[in-house]
Coordinates of C-alpha atoms and ligand atoms in Angstrom, one line a residue:
M1 CA 9.4 37.8 -19.7
S2 CA 7.1 38.2 -22.8
K3 CA 3.3 39.2 -22.4
T4 CA 2.6 35.8 -23.6
E5 CA 4.7 33.1 -22.0
K6 CA 2.9 30.4 -20.3
I7 CA 2.6 30.9 -16.4
R8 CA 3.4 27.6 -15.0
G9 CA 1.8 26.1 -11.5
V10 CA 4.2 26.2 -8.3
R11 CA 6.8 23.5 -8.2
G12 CA 5.8 20.5 -6.0
M13 CA 1.5 22.1 -5.8
N14 CA -0.3 19.6 -8.1
D15 CA -3.6 20.6 -10.0
V16 CA -6.4 17.9 -9.2
L17 CA -7.6 17.5 -12.9
P18 CA -11.0 15.8 -13.8
A19 CA -9.7 12.8 -14.9
D20 CA -9.0 11.8 -11.2
E21 CA -12.0 13.6 -9.2
A22 CA -14.0 10.3 -9.3
H23 CA -11.2 8.8 -6.9
W24 CA -10.8 12.0 -5.2
R25 CA -14.8 12.1 -4.8
R26 CA -15.2 8.4 -3.5
L27 CA -12.2 9.2 -1.1
E28 CA -13.9 12.0 0.5
D29 CA -17.4 10.5 0.7
V30 CA -15.9 7.3 2.4
V31 CA -13.9 9.7 4.9
A32 CA -16.9 11.7 5.7
A33 CA -18.9 8.5 6.2
C34 CA -16.6 6.6 8.0
M35 CA -15.9 9.6 10.4
R36 CA -19.9 9.8 10.9
G37 CA -19.9 6.3 11.8
Y38 CA -17.3 6.6 14.2
G39 CA -18.7 9.7 16.2
Y40 CA -16.6 12.2 14.7
Q41 CA -17.3 16.1 13.8
R42 CA -15.6 17.7 11.4
I43 CA -13.6 20.6 11.9
R44 CA -11.7 23.5 9.6
T45 CA -9.2 25.8 10.7
P46 CA -7.2 27.9 8.8
I47 CA -4.8 27.4 6.4
V48 CA -2.6 30.1 7.7
E49 CA -1.5 29.8 11.4
Q50 CA 1.3 31.6 13.6
T51 CA 4.4 30.5 13.3
R52 CA 4.9 30.2 17.0
L53 CA 2.2 27.5 17.1
F54 CA 4.1 25.3 14.7
V55 CA 7.4 25.9 16.3
R56 CA 6.0 25.1 19.9
G57 CA 3.9 22.5 18.8
I58 CA 5.6 20.5 16.3
G59 CA 8.7 20.9 17.9
E60 CA 12.1 23.1 16.6
V61 CA 14.3 20.2 15.9
T62 CA 11.9 18.5 13.3
D63 CA 12.4 18.5 9.7
I64 CA 9.0 20.2 9.3
V65 CA 10.2 23.2 11.7
E66 CA 13.8 22.9 10.7
K67 CA 13.7 23.4 6.7
E68 CA 10.0 22.8 5.4
M69 CA 7.6 25.3 6.6
Y70 CA 6.6 28.0 4.4
S71 CA 6.7 31.0 6.7
F72 CA 6.4 34.5 5.5
T73 CA 6.2 37.8 7.9
D74 CA 2.4 39.9 7.0
S75 CA 3.3 42.8 5.3
L76 CA 0.5 44.6 6.9
N77 CA 1.4 43.9 10.3
G78 CA 4.8 42.2 10.6
E79 CA 3.4 38.8 12.2
A80 CA 5.4 35.8 11.5
L81 CA 2.5 33.2 9.8
T82 CA 3.0 30.2 8.4
L83 CA 0.9 28.1 5.8
R84 CA 0.1 24.8 8.1
P85 CA 2.7 22.0 7.7
E86 CA -0.2 19.8 9.3
C87 CA -3.3 20.3 11.0
T88 CA -2.6 18.6 14.5
A89 CA -1.2 22.1 16.2
G90 CA -4.6 24.0 14.6
V91 CA -7.0 21.8 15.7
V92 CA -5.5 21.6 19.2
R93 CA -5.1 25.0 19.3
A94 CA -9.0 26.0 17.9
A95 CA -10.0 23.3 20.9
I96 CA -8.3 25.4 23.3
E97 CA -9.2 29.2 22.0
H98 CA -13.3 27.7 22.0
N99 CA -13.0 25.5 25.0
L100 CA -14.1 22.6 22.7
T101 CA -13.3 19.8 25.6
Y102 CA -15.2 22.1 28.4
D103 CA -18.0 19.1 28.4
G104 CA -15.7 16.2 28.1
P105 CA -13.8 15.0 25.2
R106 CA -14.1 15.7 21.4
R107 CA -14.0 13.5 18.8
L108 CA -12.5 15.9 15.6
W109 CA -12.3 15.4 12.2
Y110 CA -10.6 17.8 9.2
T111 CA -9.4 17.5 5.9
G112 CA -7.5 19.8 3.4
P113 CA -4.4 21.1 2.0
M114 CA -0.8 21.2 3.9
F115 CA 2.4 22.7 3.1
R116 CA 6.2 21.6 3.4
H117 CA 8.6 22.7 1.4
E118 CA 10.4 19.3 0.3
R119 CA 12.4 18.0 -2.5
P120 CA 9.6 17.4 -5.3
Q121 CA 9.2 13.7 -5.8
K122 CA 6.6 11.0 -6.3
G123 CA 4.5 11.0 -3.5
R124 CA 6.0 13.7 -2.2
Y125 CA 4.6 17.6 -2.4
R126 CA 4.9 20.7 -1.4
Q127 CA 1.0 21.1 -1.7
F128 CA -0.3 18.0 -0.1
H129 CA -4.0 16.7 1.6
Q130 CA -4.2 15.2 4.5
V131 CA -7.7 13.6 5.8
G132 CA -6.9 13.4 10.2
A133 CA -8.6 12.6 12.7
E134 CA -8.3 14.1 16.8
A135 CA -9.8 12.2 19.8
L136 CA -9.0 14.5 22.6
G137 CA -9.7 14.2 26.3
F138 CA -9.2 10.2 26.2
G139 CA -6.5 8.7 28.0
G140 CA -6.4 5.3 27.5
P141 CA -5.8 2.9 24.6
D142 CA -9.3 2.3 23.9
A143 CA -9.2 5.3 22.2
D144 CA -5.8 4.3 20.6
A145 CA -7.9 1.2 19.3
E146 CA -10.8 2.9 17.8
V147 CA -8.3 5.3 15.6
I148 CA -6.5 1.9 14.7
L149 CA -9.9 0.4 13.5
L150 CA -10.9 3.6 12.2
C151 CA -8.5 3.5 9.5
Q152 CA -8.5 -0.1 8.9
R153 CA -12.2 0.4 8.1
L154 CA -10.9 3.2 5.5
W155 CA -8.8 0.7 3.8
D156 CA -11.4 -1.9 3.4
D157 CA -14.2 0.5 2.2
L158 CA -11.8 2.4 -0.2
G159 CA -10.9 -1.2 -1.4
L160 CA -6.9 -0.7 -0.6
P161 CA -5.9 -4.4 0.1
G162 CA -2.3 -4.8 2.1
V163 CA -1.9 -1.7 4.1
Q164 CA 0.1 -3.3 7.0
L165 CA 0.0 -1.7 10.6
E166 CA 3.1 -1.3 12.5
I167 CA 2.6 0.2 16.0
N168 CA 5.6 0.9 18.8
S169 CA 5.4 2.8 21.9
L170 CA 7.1 5.6 23.0
G171 CA 6.3 5.6 27.0
Q172 CA 7.0 8.5 28.8
S173 CA 9.6 10.9 29.0
Q174 CA 11.2 9.5 32.2
E175 CA 11.4 6.5 30.2
R176 CA 12.5 8.4 26.7
H177 CA 15.1 9.7 29.0
A178 CA 16.8 6.9 30.6
H179 CA 16.4 5.6 26.8
R180 CA 18.1 8.5 25.5
E181 CA 20.8 8.0 27.7
A182 CA 22.1 4.9 26.5
L183 CA 21.2 5.4 23.0
I184 CA 23.3 8.5 23.5
A185 CA 26.3 6.7 25.2
Y186 CA 25.5 3.7 22.0
L187 CA 26.2 6.4 19.3
E188 CA 28.6 7.6 20.8
A189 CA 30.6 4.4 20.9
N190 CA 30.2 4.5 17.0
A191 CA 30.3 7.9 16.2
D192 CA 32.2 6.9 13.2
Q193 CA 29.5 5.5 11.8
L194 CA 27.0 8.5 12.1
D195 CA 26.2 11.1 8.9
E196 CA 26.2 14.7 9.2
D197 CA 22.2 14.9 10.4
A198 CA 22.8 12.2 13.1
R199 CA 25.9 14.1 14.6
R200 CA 23.6 17.3 14.4
R201 CA 20.6 15.2 16.0
L202 CA 23.3 13.7 18.6
H203 CA 22.0 15.3 21.4
S204 CA 19.7 17.3 20.6
N205 CA 17.4 14.8 19.0
P206 CA 18.6 11.2 19.5
L207 CA 15.7 9.3 19.2
R208 CA 15.1 10.7 15.6
I209 CA 17.9 9.1 14.4
L210 CA 16.2 5.7 14.4
D211 CA 14.0 7.0 12.1
T212 CA 16.9 7.7 9.4
K213 CA 16.4 6.6 5.6
N214 CA 20.5 6.4 5.2
P215 CA 21.2 3.0 4.0
A216 CA 24.4 3.2 5.4
M217 CA 23.0 3.8 8.8
Q218 CA 20.8 1.2 8.9
A219 CA 22.8 -1.7 10.3
L220 CA 24.1 0.9 13.3
V221 CA 20.0 1.7 14.3
E222 CA 19.2 -1.9 14.2
A223 CA 21.2 -2.8 17.0
A224 CA 20.7 0.2 19.0
P225 CA 19.2 0.0 22.6
K226 CA 15.6 -0.4 22.1
L227 CA 13.3 2.1 23.9
I228 CA 11.3 -0.8 24.8
A229 CA 13.0 -2.3 27.0
F230 CA 13.5 1.2 29.0
L231 CA 9.0 1.6 29.5
G232 CA 7.7 1.1 32.9
E233 CA 4.8 -0.9 34.3
E234 CA 1.8 1.3 32.9
S235 CA 3.7 1.8 29.7
L236 CA 3.6 -1.5 29.1
A237 CA -0.3 -2.2 30.5
H238 CA -1.1 0.8 27.8
F239 CA 0.8 -1.1 24.9
D240 CA -0.3 -5.0 26.0
R241 CA -4.3 -3.6 26.2
L242 CA -3.7 -2.0 23.0
Q243 CA -2.9 -4.9 21.2
A244 CA -5.1 -7.0 23.0
L245 CA -7.8 -4.8 21.8
L246 CA -6.8 -5.2 17.9
R247 CA -6.3 -8.8 18.3
A248 CA -10.0 -9.3 19.5
Q249 CA -10.5 -7.7 16.5
N250 CA -8.2 -9.9 14.5
L251 CA -6.5 -6.6 13.0
P252 CA -3.0 -8.0 12.4
Y253 CA 0.0 -5.3 13.3
R254 CA 3.7 -6.0 13.1
I255 CA 5.6 -4.1 16.2
N256 CA 8.5 -2.2 14.7
P257 CA 10.9 -0.9 17.6
R258 CA 12.2 2.0 15.2
L259 CA 9.1 3.9 14.6
V260 CA 9.3 6.9 16.1
R261 CA 7.2 9.1 13.8
G262 CA 8.6 12.7 12.8
L263 CA 7.0 14.7 15.2
D264 CA 8.3 15.2 18.7
Y265 CA 4.9 15.8 20.6
Y266 CA 4.4 11.8 20.9
N267 CA 4.4 9.9 23.9
L268 CA 2.6 6.4 24.6
T269 CA 1.3 4.7 21.1
V270 CA 2.8 5.7 17.9
F271 CA 1.4 4.0 14.9
E272 CA 2.2 3.9 10.9
W273 CA 0.1 2.1 8.1
V274 CA 2.7 1.0 5.1
V275 CA 2.2 0.0 2.0
D276 CA 5.2 -1.6 -0.2
G277 CA 7.7 0.3 2.3
L278 CA 5.7 3.3 1.5
T279 CA 3.6 5.3 4.2
I280 CA 0.4 6.4 3.9
C281 CA -0.6 7.4 7.1
G282 CA 1.1 7.7 10.6
G283 CA -0.9 8.5 14.3
G284 CA -0.2 8.0 17.9
R285 CA -0.9 9.7 21.3
Y286 CA 0.4 13.2 22.2
D287 CA -0.7 13.6 25.3
P288 CA 1.6 16.6 26.2
L289 CA 0.3 18.5 23.1
V290 CA -2.4 20.4 24.7
E291 CA -1.3 21.4 27.6
M292 CA 2.4 22.7 25.6
L293 CA -0.3 24.8 23.6
G294 CA -1.4 26.7 26.8
G295 CA -4.5 24.3 27.7
R296 CA -5.3 22.7 30.6
P297 CA -3.6 19.2 30.4
T298 CA -6.0 16.8 28.0
P299 CA -4.3 13.1 26.6
A300 CA -5.3 12.9 23.2
C301 CA -4.5 10.8 20.0
G302 CA -5.0 11.2 16.3
F303 CA -4.3 10.0 13.1
A304 CA -3.1 11.9 9.5
L305 CA -3.4 10.1 6.1
G306 CA -1.8 11.7 2.8
V307 CA -4.5 11.8 0.5
E308 CA -2.3 11.8 -2.7
R309 CA -0.8 8.6 -1.4
V310 CA -4.0 6.9 -0.8
I311 CA -5.3 8.3 -4.3
E312 CA -2.6 6.8 -5.8
L313 CA -3.4 3.1 -4.1
M314 CA -6.6 3.8 -5.5
R315 CA -5.4 4.7 -9.0
R316 CA -3.6 1.3 -8.7
A317 CA -6.7 -0.9 -7.7
E318 CA -8.7 0.7 -10.2
P319 CA -7.5 2.7 -12.9
Q320 CA -10.3 4.6 -14.3
G321 CA -12.3 5.2 -11.5
A322 CA -16.0 5.6 -12.6
E323 CA -16.3 8.4 -15.2
A324 CA -18.0 11.5 -14.0
S325 CA -21.2 11.9 -16.6
C326 CA -24.4 13.6 -17.2
D327 CA -28.3 12.3 -17.3
V328 CA -29.6 14.3 -20.3
Y329 CA -27.8 16.0 -23.2
V330 CA -29.8 19.0 -24.9
V331 CA -29.0 19.6 -28.9
H332 CA -30.5 22.0 -30.4
Q333 CA -30.2 24.7 -33.6
G334 CA -32.2 27.7 -34.5
A335 CA -33.1 30.8 -32.3
Q336 CA -37.1 29.6 -31.1
A337 CA -35.6 26.0 -30.4
E338 CA -32.9 27.6 -28.1
L339 CA -35.6 29.3 -25.6
A340 CA -37.1 25.8 -25.7
A341 CA -34.0 24.0 -24.7
F342 CA -33.2 26.6 -22.1
Q343 CA -36.9 26.1 -20.8
A344 CA -36.4 22.1 -20.8
A345 CA -32.9 21.4 -19.5
E346 CA -34.4 23.9 -16.3
R347 CA -37.3 21.7 -16.5
L348 CA -35.6 18.7 -16.0
R349 CA -32.9 20.1 -13.8
D350 CA -35.8 20.9 -11.3
T351 CA -36.0 16.7 -11.2
G352 CA -33.2 16.6 -9.9
L353 CA -31.4 15.3 -13.7
D354 CA -28.2 16.5 -14.7
V355 CA -28.4 18.4 -17.7
V356 CA -26.0 19.8 -20.3
M357 CA -27.3 22.2 -22.5
H358 CA -25.2 22.5 -25.5
C359 CA -23.3 25.8 -26.1
G360 CA -21.9 27.4 -29.1
G361 CA -24.1 26.1 -31.9
G362 CA -22.7 24.0 -34.6
S363 CA -24.4 21.3 -36.8
F364 CA -26.6 18.4 -35.4
K365 CA -24.0 16.2 -36.4
A366 CA -21.3 18.0 -34.6
Q367 CA -23.8 18.3 -31.6
F368 CA -24.3 14.6 -31.0
R369 CA -20.9 13.9 -31.1
R370 CA -20.8 15.6 -28.1
A371 CA -24.0 14.3 -26.7
D372 CA -22.5 11.1 -27.0
A373 CA -19.5 11.7 -25.6
S374 CA -21.0 13.0 -22.5
G375 CA -22.1 9.9 -21.0
A376 CA -25.6 11.3 -21.1
F377 CA -28.5 8.2 -21.6
V378 CA -30.7 10.4 -23.4
A379 CA -30.3 13.4 -25.8
V380 CA -33.2 16.0 -26.1
V381 CA -33.4 17.3 -29.8
L382 CA -35.0 21.0 -30.9
G383 CA -34.9 22.1 -34.5
D384 CA -37.4 23.9 -37.0
D385 CA -39.5 20.6 -37.5
E386 CA -39.8 20.0 -33.8
I387 CA -40.7 23.8 -32.7
A388 CA -43.0 23.9 -35.9
A389 CA -45.0 21.1 -34.5
G390 CA -44.7 22.0 -30.6
E391 CA -42.7 18.6 -29.7
A392 CA -39.3 17.6 -29.2
T393 CA -37.5 14.5 -30.1
L394 CA -35.6 11.9 -27.7
K395 CA -33.0 9.7 -29.0
W396 CA -31.8 7.3 -25.8
L397 CA -27.8 7.1 -26.7
R398 CA -27.1 3.7 -25.0
A399 CA -26.8 0.9 -27.4
D400 CA -27.0 -2.0 -24.8
D401 CA -30.4 -0.6 -23.1
G402 CA -32.1 -3.6 -25.3
Q403 CA -34.8 -1.4 -26.8
A404 CA -36.7 -1.5 -30.2
A405 CA -35.7 1.1 -32.9
D406 CA -38.9 3.1 -32.3
A407 CA -38.3 2.8 -28.5
R408 CA -34.8 4.5 -29.3
Q409 CA -36.1 7.8 -31.2
F410 CA -39.5 9.2 -30.5
R411 CA -41.3 12.6 -30.5
V412 CA -43.3 14.0 -27.1
P413 CA -45.3 16.9 -26.7
L414 CA -43.0 19.8 -25.5
G415 CA -45.4 19.6 -22.2
R416 CA -44.8 16.2 -22.0
L417 CA -40.9 16.3 -22.3
T418 CA -39.7 16.0 -18.5
E419 CA -42.6 13.6 -17.4
A420 CA -41.5 10.9 -20.7
I421 CA -37.9 11.4 -19.4
V422 CA -38.8 10.9 -16.0
E423 CA -40.9 7.6 -16.5
R424 CA -38.6 5.9 -18.8
V425 CA -35.8 6.5 -15.8
R426 CA -37.9 5.2 -13.1
D427 CA -39.2 2.2 -15.5
E428 CA -35.6 0.9 -16.0
G429 CA -34.9 1.6 -12.5
Ligands
LIG1 P1 7.8 11.3 5.6 O1 8.9 10.4 6.8 O2 7.5 10.4 4.6 O3 8.3 12.5 6.0 P2 5.9 12.4 7.8 O4 6.4 11.9 9.1 O5 6.6 14.1 7.8 O6 6.5 11.5 6.4 P3 3.4 12.7 8.8 O7 3.8 14.3 9.1 O8 3.5 11.8 9.5 O9 4.2 12.0 7.8 O10 2.1 12.8 7.4 C1 1.3 11.8 7.7 C2 1.2 11.6 6.1 O11 0.9 12.6 5.1 C3 2.4 10.7 5.5 O12 2.3 9.2 5.7 C4 2.3 11.1 4.1 O13 1.6 9.9 3.9 C5 1.8 12.5 4.0 N1 3.0 13.2 3.7 C6 3.7 14.0 4.7 N2 4.3 14.6 3.9 C7 3.8 14.5 2.4 C8 4.7 15.0 1.4 N3 5.3 16.3 1.0 N4 3.4 15.0 0.1 C9 2.5 13.9 0.3 N5 2.0 13.4 1.1 C10 2.9 13.9 2.2
LIG2 MG1 8.3 14.4 6.4

């Protein structure tokens, strides 16, 4: 490899460029406000965890653990480590480690990058981002309803129409066990129609076969025994109450009996939010998880949404996004003027204005082109003339601000520069 060959980013791991920043920022702002609005507190856990955490916490017979994890051995101490493929396991580990549910239940949320070694395609990357919430210590359907309502508010506040809710109940393990027997018997009777993946999972994780994306198996799984028929009274009551709470909020949903979710630790409620057949968010209840990871038995539920998939919808709804721009652009020429320009820019920043100082010299004409492109509403101009007079020229850049020509460009004493700009900003509200 020659020294000057371009080095590319890793396949499936994307740069988020400034052109998309407006969407990302808006998503982050809406999420933070929404989480606050429901009493969720932010938690930040490490990107790297012990591999064992995910093997135990996600389940050995899942796509993630079977084939998607970035695992490596720490070369210094031989520890088996993994880049987190999701954040629930980490949040639960942290909650146990720091005793976060000691005084009662906790509502937590997180956002950050996750890593899965998948075949990259649109909406599916190797580094992607999730936003998620975990309600720890809540056993009732009220908490399920709450996280679902929180999601609906996110879509509303982000201006995303047409995000549809699908729900299902996975019951408890004895119920799933009875269903599992029936399911295995049914699938064995139709073994000739199973693909390789399904045959492998037939005895290890047959429920996941229902989640298959293989078109050739759709008819088969459609007609398979349904878990809901195996639910006992308590599980049904939980599911019914959740539905009553959703109906009371006029939140439409569809029961999808084939919804089982990719992770093994779910029980009772599971849900997904879907747009045009694409899932942007999934969640549900995972009461066994805390105990499986060594904590005291603690019921819990939560969700995780795929940030890139949501951003893609935001881009569709509003292609531009708001352009990021500054308030003031400082144009200058000459050594004396440069000193005055730095001075002026700092004083303007003191007032909270966003100021871009022209760097790198060039003609006034070239500098004004930059000033126009910056989105600033005013250019501060400092040249030999201005410095000799102890003044600065203000040039108002927005053609649509309705000002007469002599109000569009005028001089002010250097000592009054900040004031003159701040006053005009205030007058124009
Ligand atoms: P899928 O069935 O599409 O593989 P999943 O069940 O693996 O999804 P979850 O683990 O529930 O997905 O993750 C929650 C959300 O995170 C998904 O709904 C999706 O929006 C997003 N997501 C998951 N994997 C990826 C990925 N590789 N790239 C981008 N977003 C992803
Ligand atoms: Mg997946």
